[in-house]
Coordinates of C-alpha atoms in Angstrom, one line a residue:
X16 CA 78.1 -37.6 -62.9
X17 CA 74.7 -36.8 -64.3
X18 CA 75.4 -39.0 -67.3
X19 CA 76.6 -41.9 -65.0
X20 CA 73.4 -41.6 -63.0
X21 CA 71.2 -41.8 -66.1
X22 CA 73.1 -44.9 -67.3
X23 CA 72.6 -46.5 -63.9
X24 CA 68.9 -45.7 -63.9
X25 CA 68.6 -47.1 -67.5
X26 CA 70.4 -50.3 -66.5
X27 CA 68.2 -50.7 -63.4
X28 CA 65.0 -50.1 -65.5
X29 CA 66.1 -52.7 -68.1
X30 CA 66.9 -55.2 -65.3
X31 CA 63.6 -54.6 -63.6
X32 CA 61.7 -54.9 -66.9
X33 CA 63.6 -58.1 -67.7
X34 CA 62.8 -59.6 -64.2
X35 CA 59.1 -58.7 -64.5
X36 CA 59.0 -60.1 -68.0
X37 CA 60.6 -63.4 -66.8
X38 CA 58.2 -63.6 -64.0
X39 CA 55.2 -63.2 -66.3
X40 CA 56.6 -65.8 -68.7
X41 CA 57.1 -68.3 -65.8
X42 CA 53.6 -67.7 -64.5
X43 CA 52.1 -68.4 -67.9
X44 CA 54.3 -71.5 -68.2
X45 CA 53.3 -72.8 -64.8
X46 CA 49.6 -72.0 -65.5
X47 CA 49.7 -74.0 -68.7
X48 CA 51.4 -76.9 -67.0
X49 CA 48.8 -76.9 -64.2
X50 CA 45.7 -76.4 -66.4
X51 CA 42.9 -78.9 -65.8
X52 CA 41.9 -80.3 -69.2
X53 CA 39.9 -83.4 -68.3
X54 CA 36.2 -83.4 -69.5
X55 CA 34.7 -83.6 -66.0
X56 CA 37.4 -81.3 -64.4
X57 CA 36.9 -78.1 -62.5
X58 CA 39.2 -75.1 -62.4
X59 CA 37.6 -72.0 -60.7
X60 CA 38.6 -69.1 -58.5
X61 CA 36.3 -66.4 -57.2
X62 CA 35.0 -64.6 -54.1
X63 CA 32.2 -66.0 -52.0
X64 CA 30.3 -63.9 -49.5
X65 CA 30.9 -65.6 -46.0
X66 CA 29.9 -63.9 -42.8
X67 CA 29.4 -60.6 -44.6
X68 CA 33.0 -60.7 -46.1
X69 CA 34.0 -61.5 -49.6
X70 CA 36.5 -64.4 -49.3
X71 CA 38.7 -65.9 -52.0
X72 CA 38.2 -69.5 -53.0
X73 CA 40.1 -71.6 -55.5
X74 CA 38.6 -75.0 -56.7
X75 CA 40.6 -77.4 -58.8
X76 CA 40.2 -81.1 -59.6
X77 CA 40.4 -83.5 -62.6
X78 CA 37.0 -85.1 -61.8
X79 CA 34.0 -83.4 -60.2
X80 CA 32.9 -86.8 -58.9
X81 CA 36.0 -87.1 -56.7
X82 CA 35.6 -86.2 -53.0
X83 CA 35.8 -82.5 -52.1
X84 CA 38.8 -81.6 -49.8
X85 CA 38.6 -78.2 -48.2
X86 CA 42.1 -77.1 -47.2
X87 CA 41.9 -74.9 -44.1
X88 CA 45.1 -72.9 -43.8
X89 CA 47.2 -72.0 -40.8
X90 CA 48.0 -68.7 -39.2
X91 CA 45.8 -67.0 -38.4
X92 CA 46.3 -65.1 -41.6
X93 CA 48.7 -67.5 -43.3
X94 CA 47.0 -68.4 -46.6
X95 CA 48.5 -71.4 -48.4
X96 CA 46.7 -70.8 -51.7
X97 CA 49.8 -69.3 -53.5
X98 CA 51.6 -72.6 -52.6
X99 CA 48.8 -74.8 -53.9
X100 CA 50.9 -75.9 -56.9
X101 CA 52.6 -78.2 -54.4
X102 CA 49.3 -80.1 -54.2
X103 CA 48.7 -80.5 -57.9
X104 CA 49.0 -84.3 -57.7
X105 CA 46.2 -84.3 -55.2
X106 CA 43.8 -83.1 -57.9
X107 CA 43.6 -86.5 -59.5
X108 CA 42.1 -88.0 -56.4
X109 CA 40.2 -85.0 -54.8
X110 CA 38.6 -81.8 -55.8
X111 CA 40.9 -79.5 -53.8
X112 CA 39.4 -76.2 -52.4
X113 CA 41.8 -73.6 -51.1
X114 CA 40.2 -70.8 -49.0
X115 CA 41.7 -67.5 -48.0
X116 CA 40.2 -66.9 -44.6
X117 CA 39.2 -63.4 -43.4
X118 CA 42.4 -61.4 -42.8
X119 CA 44.4 -63.6 -45.2
X120 CA 45.7 -63.7 -48.8
X121 CA 43.4 -62.3 -51.5
X122 CA 40.6 -61.9 -48.9
X123 CA 42.8 -59.4 -47.0
X124 CA 43.8 -57.7 -50.3
X125 CA 40.1 -57.1 -51.1
X126 CA 38.5 -56.5 -47.6
X127 CA 41.4 -55.5 -45.4
X128 CA 41.4 -56.3 -41.7
X129 CA 37.8 -57.1 -40.6
X130 CA 36.6 -56.7 -37.1
X131 CA 36.0 -60.3 -36.0
X132 CA 38.9 -62.8 -36.4
X133 CA 37.7 -65.0 -33.6
X134 CA 38.0 -68.8 -33.9
X135 CA 34.2 -69.0 -33.6
X136 CA 33.7 -66.5 -36.5
X137 CA 36.2 -68.1 -38.8
X138 CA 34.7 -71.6 -38.1
X139 CA 31.3 -70.2 -38.9
X140 CA 32.7 -68.8 -42.2
X141 CA 34.0 -72.3 -42.9
X142 CA 30.6 -73.9 -42.3
X143 CA 29.0 -71.4 -44.7
X144 CA 31.7 -72.2 -47.3
X145 CA 31.0 -75.9 -46.8
X146 CA 27.3 -75.4 -47.5
X147 CA 28.2 -73.4 -50.6
X148 CA 30.5 -76.1 -51.8
X149 CA 27.8 -78.7 -51.3
X150 CA 25.5 -76.8 -53.6
X151 CA 28.0 -75.6 -56.1
X152 CA 29.7 -79.0 -56.6
X153 CA 26.6 -81.2 -56.0
X154 CA 28.0 -83.3 -53.1
X155 CA 26.4 -84.0 -49.7
X156 CA 29.5 -84.0 -47.6
X157 CA 33.1 -82.8 -47.8
X158 CA 36.5 -83.5 -46.2
X159 CA 37.8 -80.8 -43.9
X160 CA 41.6 -80.7 -43.8
X161 CA 43.0 -78.3 -41.1
X162 CA 46.7 -77.3 -40.9
X163 CA 48.0 -75.8 -37.7
X164 CA 45.6 -72.9 -36.8
X165 CA 43.4 -74.5 -39.5
X166 CA 43.2 -77.6 -37.3
X167 CA 41.6 -75.5 -34.6
X168 CA 39.1 -74.1 -37.1
X169 CA 38.4 -77.4 -38.9
X170 CA 38.0 -79.4 -35.7
X171 CA 35.4 -76.9 -34.4
X172 CA 33.5 -77.0 -37.8
X173 CA 33.3 -80.8 -37.7
X174 CA 32.3 -80.9 -34.1
X175 CA 29.5 -78.3 -34.6
X176 CA 28.1 -79.7 -37.9
X177 CA 29.2 -83.3 -38.3
X178 CA 26.5 -84.0 -40.8
X179 CA 28.2 -81.7 -43.4
X180 CA 31.5 -83.7 -43.3
X181 CA 32.6 -87.1 -44.6
X182 CA 35.8 -86.8 -42.5
X183 CA 38.1 -84.5 -40.6
X184 CA 41.9 -84.6 -41.3
X185 CA 44.2 -82.7 -38.9
X186 CA 47.9 -82.0 -39.5
X187 CA 50.1 -79.9 -37.3
X188 CA 47.3 -80.6 -35.0
X189 CA 46.8 -78.0 -32.2
X190 CA 45.6 -79.6 -29.0
X191 CA 46.3 -77.2 -26.1
X192 CA 48.2 -73.9 -26.6
X193 CA 49.2 -73.6 -22.9
X194 CA 50.5 -77.2 -22.8
X195 CA 52.0 -77.1 -26.3
X196 CA 53.9 -73.9 -25.7
X197 CA 55.3 -75.1 -22.4
X198 CA 56.5 -78.3 -24.1
X199 CA 58.1 -76.4 -26.9
X200 CA 59.8 -73.9 -24.6
X201 CA 61.4 -76.7 -22.6
X202 CA 62.5 -78.5 -25.7
X203 CA 64.1 -75.4 -27.1
X204 CA 66.0 -74.8 -23.9
X205 CA 67.2 -78.5 -24.0
X206 CA 68.4 -78.2 -27.6
X207 CA 70.2 -74.9 -26.9
X208 CA 71.9 -76.5 -23.8
X209 CA 72.9 -79.6 -25.8
X210 CA 74.4 -77.4 -28.5
X211 CA 76.1 -75.1 -25.9
X212 CA 74.4 -72.2 -27.6
X213 CA 75.0 -69.6 -24.8
X214 CA 73.7 -66.7 -26.9
X215 CA 70.5 -68.5 -27.6
X216 CA 70.1 -69.5 -24.0
X217 CA 70.5 -65.9 -22.9
X218 CA 67.8 -64.8 -25.4
X219 CA 65.3 -67.4 -24.4
X220 CA 65.8 -66.9 -20.7
X221 CA 65.3 -63.2 -21.2
X222 CA 62.0 -63.9 -22.8
X223 CA 60.9 -66.3 -20.1
X224 CA 58.5 -69.2 -20.3
X225 CA 55.0 -68.9 -21.9
X226 CA 52.6 -67.2 -22.0
X227 CA 54.6 -64.8 -24.0
X228 CA 54.2 -61.0 -23.8
X229 CA 54.2 -60.4 -27.6
X230 CA 54.2 -62.1 -31.0
X231 CA 57.9 -61.1 -31.3
X232 CA 58.8 -63.2 -28.2
X233 CA 56.9 -66.2 -29.7
X234 CA 58.6 -65.9 -33.0
X235 CA 62.0 -65.6 -31.4
X236 CA 61.5 -68.9 -29.5
X237 CA 60.2 -70.5 -32.7
X238 CA 63.3 -69.2 -34.7
X239 CA 65.6 -70.7 -32.0
X240 CA 63.9 -74.0 -32.2
X241 CA 63.7 -74.0 -36.0
X242 CA 67.5 -73.8 -36.2
X243 CA 67.5 -77.4 -34.9
X244 CA 64.6 -78.6 -37.1
X245 CA 64.9 -81.1 -39.9
X246 CA 66.2 -79.8 -43.3
X247 CA 62.8 -79.5 -45.1
X248 CA 61.6 -77.2 -42.3
X249 CA 64.8 -75.2 -42.1
X250 CA 64.6 -74.7 -45.9
X251 CA 60.9 -74.1 -46.0
X252 CA 61.0 -70.4 -46.9
X253 CA 63.7 -71.0 -49.5
X254 CA 61.7 -73.8 -51.1
X255 CA 58.4 -71.9 -51.1
X256 CA 59.6 -68.5 -52.2
X257 CA 59.8 -69.3 -55.9
X258 CA 56.5 -71.2 -55.7
X259 CA 54.8 -68.1 -54.3
X260 CA 56.7 -65.7 -56.6
X261 CA 55.6 -67.5 -59.7
X262 CA 52.1 -68.5 -58.6
X263 CA 49.7 -68.1 -61.5
X264 CA 47.1 -65.4 -60.8
X265 CA 49.1 -63.8 -58.0
X266 CA 50.3 -60.3 -58.8
X267 CA 53.2 -58.8 -56.8
X268 CA 50.6 -56.6 -55.1
X269 CA 48.7 -59.8 -54.1
X270 CA 51.9 -61.3 -52.6
X271 CA 52.6 -58.0 -50.7
X272 CA 49.1 -58.1 -49.3
X273 CA 49.5 -61.8 -48.5
X274 CA 52.4 -60.9 -46.3
X275 CA 50.7 -57.9 -44.8
X276 CA 47.6 -60.0 -44.0
X277 CA 49.6 -62.5 -42.1
X278 CA 51.3 -59.9 -39.9
X279 CA 48.1 -58.0 -39.3
X280 CA 46.2 -61.2 -38.3
X281 CA 49.0 -62.3 -36.0
X282 CA 49.0 -59.0 -34.2
X283 CA 45.2 -58.8 -33.9
X284 CA 44.8 -62.3 -32.5
X285 CA 48.0 -62.9 -30.5
X286 CA 46.4 -63.3 -27.1
X287 CA 42.9 -64.3 -28.3
X288 CA 43.6 -68.1 -28.1
X289 CA 46.0 -68.3 -25.2
X290 CA 43.7 -70.7 -23.3
X291 CA 42.7 -72.8 -26.3
X292 CA 42.2 -76.5 -25.6
X293 CA 40.6 -78.8 -28.2
X294 CA 39.4 -81.1 -25.4
X295 CA 37.0 -78.4 -24.3
X296 CA 34.9 -79.3 -27.3
X297 CA 34.3 -82.7 -25.8
X298 CA 35.4 -86.2 -26.8
X299 CA 32.5 -87.2 -29.1
X300 CA 32.6 -86.5 -32.9
X301 CA 30.0 -87.5 -35.4
X302 CA 32.3 -87.8 -38.3
X303 CA 35.5 -89.9 -38.9
X304 CA 38.7 -88.3 -37.5
X305 CA 42.1 -88.7 -39.0
X306 CA 45.3 -87.0 -37.8
X307 CA 48.4 -87.1 -40.0
X308 CA 51.3 -85.5 -38.2
X309 CA 55.0 -85.2 -38.9
X310 CA 57.1 -87.2 -36.5
X311 CA 59.5 -84.2 -36.1
X312 CA 56.8 -81.5 -35.6
X313 CA 58.4 -78.8 -33.5
X314 CA 55.4 -76.4 -33.5
X315 CA 52.6 -78.7 -32.5
X316 CA 54.0 -81.7 -30.6
X317 CA 52.9 -85.0 -32.2
X318 CA 52.9 -86.8 -28.8
X319 CA 50.4 -84.3 -27.5
X320 CA 48.3 -84.8 -30.6
X321 CA 48.4 -88.6 -30.1
X322 CA 47.2 -88.2 -26.5
X323 CA 44.3 -86.1 -27.7
X324 CA 43.4 -88.6 -30.4
X325 CA 43.4 -91.5 -28.0
X326 CA 40.6 -89.8 -26.1
X327 CA 38.4 -89.1 -29.1
X328 CA 35.3 -91.1 -29.9
X329 CA 34.3 -91.1 -33.6
X330 CA 32.7 -93.5 -36.1
X331 CA 36.1 -94.2 -37.4
X332 CA 39.5 -92.8 -36.5
X333 CA 43.2 -93.3 -37.5
X334 CA 46.4 -91.6 -36.4
X335 CA 49.3 -91.6 -38.9
X336 CA 52.9 -90.4 -38.3
X337 CA 54.9 -89.3 -41.3
X338 CA 58.5 -90.3 -40.2
X339 CA 60.2 -87.8 -42.5
X340 CA 57.8 -85.0 -41.9
X341 CA 57.5 -82.1 -39.5
X342 CA 55.0 -79.2 -38.9
X343 CA 54.6 -78.3 -42.6
X344 CA 54.7 -81.9 -43.9
X345 CA 51.5 -81.3 -46.0
X346 CA 53.6 -78.9 -48.2
X347 CA 57.1 -80.3 -47.8
X348 CA 56.1 -83.9 -48.3
X349 CA 52.9 -83.6 -50.4
X350 CA 53.3 -86.9 -52.2
X351 CA 53.8 -88.8 -48.9
X352 CA 50.8 -87.0 -47.4
X353 CA 48.7 -87.8 -50.5
X354 CA 49.6 -91.5 -50.1
X355 CA 48.1 -91.4 -46.6
X356 CA 45.0 -89.6 -47.8
X357 CA 44.4 -92.2 -50.5
X358 CA 45.1 -95.2 -48.3
X359 CA 43.3 -94.1 -45.2
X360 CA 40.8 -91.3 -45.9
X361 CA 39.5 -91.7 -49.4
X362 CA 38.1 -95.2 -49.0
X363 CA 36.2 -94.0 -45.9
X364 CA 34.6 -91.0 -47.7
X365 CA 33.7 -92.7 -50.9
X366 CA 32.1 -95.7 -49.1
X367 CA 28.3 -95.3 -49.4
X368 CA 28.5 -91.9 -51.2
X369 CA 26.0 -91.4 -54.0
X370 CA 27.2 -92.1 -57.5
X371 CA 28.0 -89.0 -59.4
X372 CA 25.2 -89.4 -61.9
X373 CA 22.7 -89.8 -59.1
X374 CA 23.4 -86.4 -57.5
X375 CA 20.8 -83.7 -57.6
X376 CA 21.0 -80.8 -60.0
X377 CA 23.0 -77.8 -58.9
X378 CA 21.1 -75.2 -56.8
X379 CA 21.3 -71.5 -57.2
X380 CA 24.4 -70.0 -55.6
X381 CA 25.6 -66.5 -55.0
X382 CA 29.2 -65.6 -55.9
X383 CA 31.0 -62.3 -56.0
X384 CA 33.0 -61.8 -59.3

């Protein structure tokens, strides 16, 4: 028996070592494939001090003269940096900046759960990051792209400091949490009834309509609705798991902390934004506004986003619907999303922008190694 146990432990050790070795090999392979080799390219990752917290930033692009696009992730706490390989084609047209907000990703791994995760505080962090990027990359304005919760952050950033931004792009656009959740609850009930899913109906009726009592109740409703989502959304976790697992520069500990940060941030902020309504910011924006939403978005209703968009006043605005996309279209349909960015957004932001050689020299910046 003792010998058998030793053999089992040996086999397990060899299998674990082999799996870890394969993971390391795949990470190096992917890192080499993604390497930026153009003469004027940029490939950096480091911590920046924002709002008193060291926050992780990744900057990648094939030409520093391209417009800067700051990707503001969802959540709160749901860093999309380990999935950024999905956006590698974007790096030909934009300098793509991924930012792990406080309470998320490598920022959580380094700093843990910080005291203030309010929308106002995260938006201020984003403004500070924007000012850093202006100096570091020698550009006067940047594009803010907000996904889901990130659309709440990005919209507030652009509304407060429009002079810093060449455009705002929202996807999975949050408009009103009370209205949106009521719509989604009703749609979930309707889908369960149409499918004669009696068990699901019993679960959702036991929870009751929003506002929900806990994050668990919200996630239960989301899971019931997700079972009727389009295939790319139903398969989202399966598709993204290998992308995250083999993400270059992300250790298994980083991935564990990435998951922990999401859960901790969700728990800490569950009731904080129950009354959020983007219309409370007012209708006037000093920068161009673009919304690119999936037609089948079952988390942030596209029809509600369109109603909000119609009431916005901006120097330029466009609303685009991705017919084959849903809430995570930015990651499930990255090429289609890039096409819309290149057709609609890029011409607006490069129009009238200073030529690269005319930009001022880089100013002193403070980074945390």
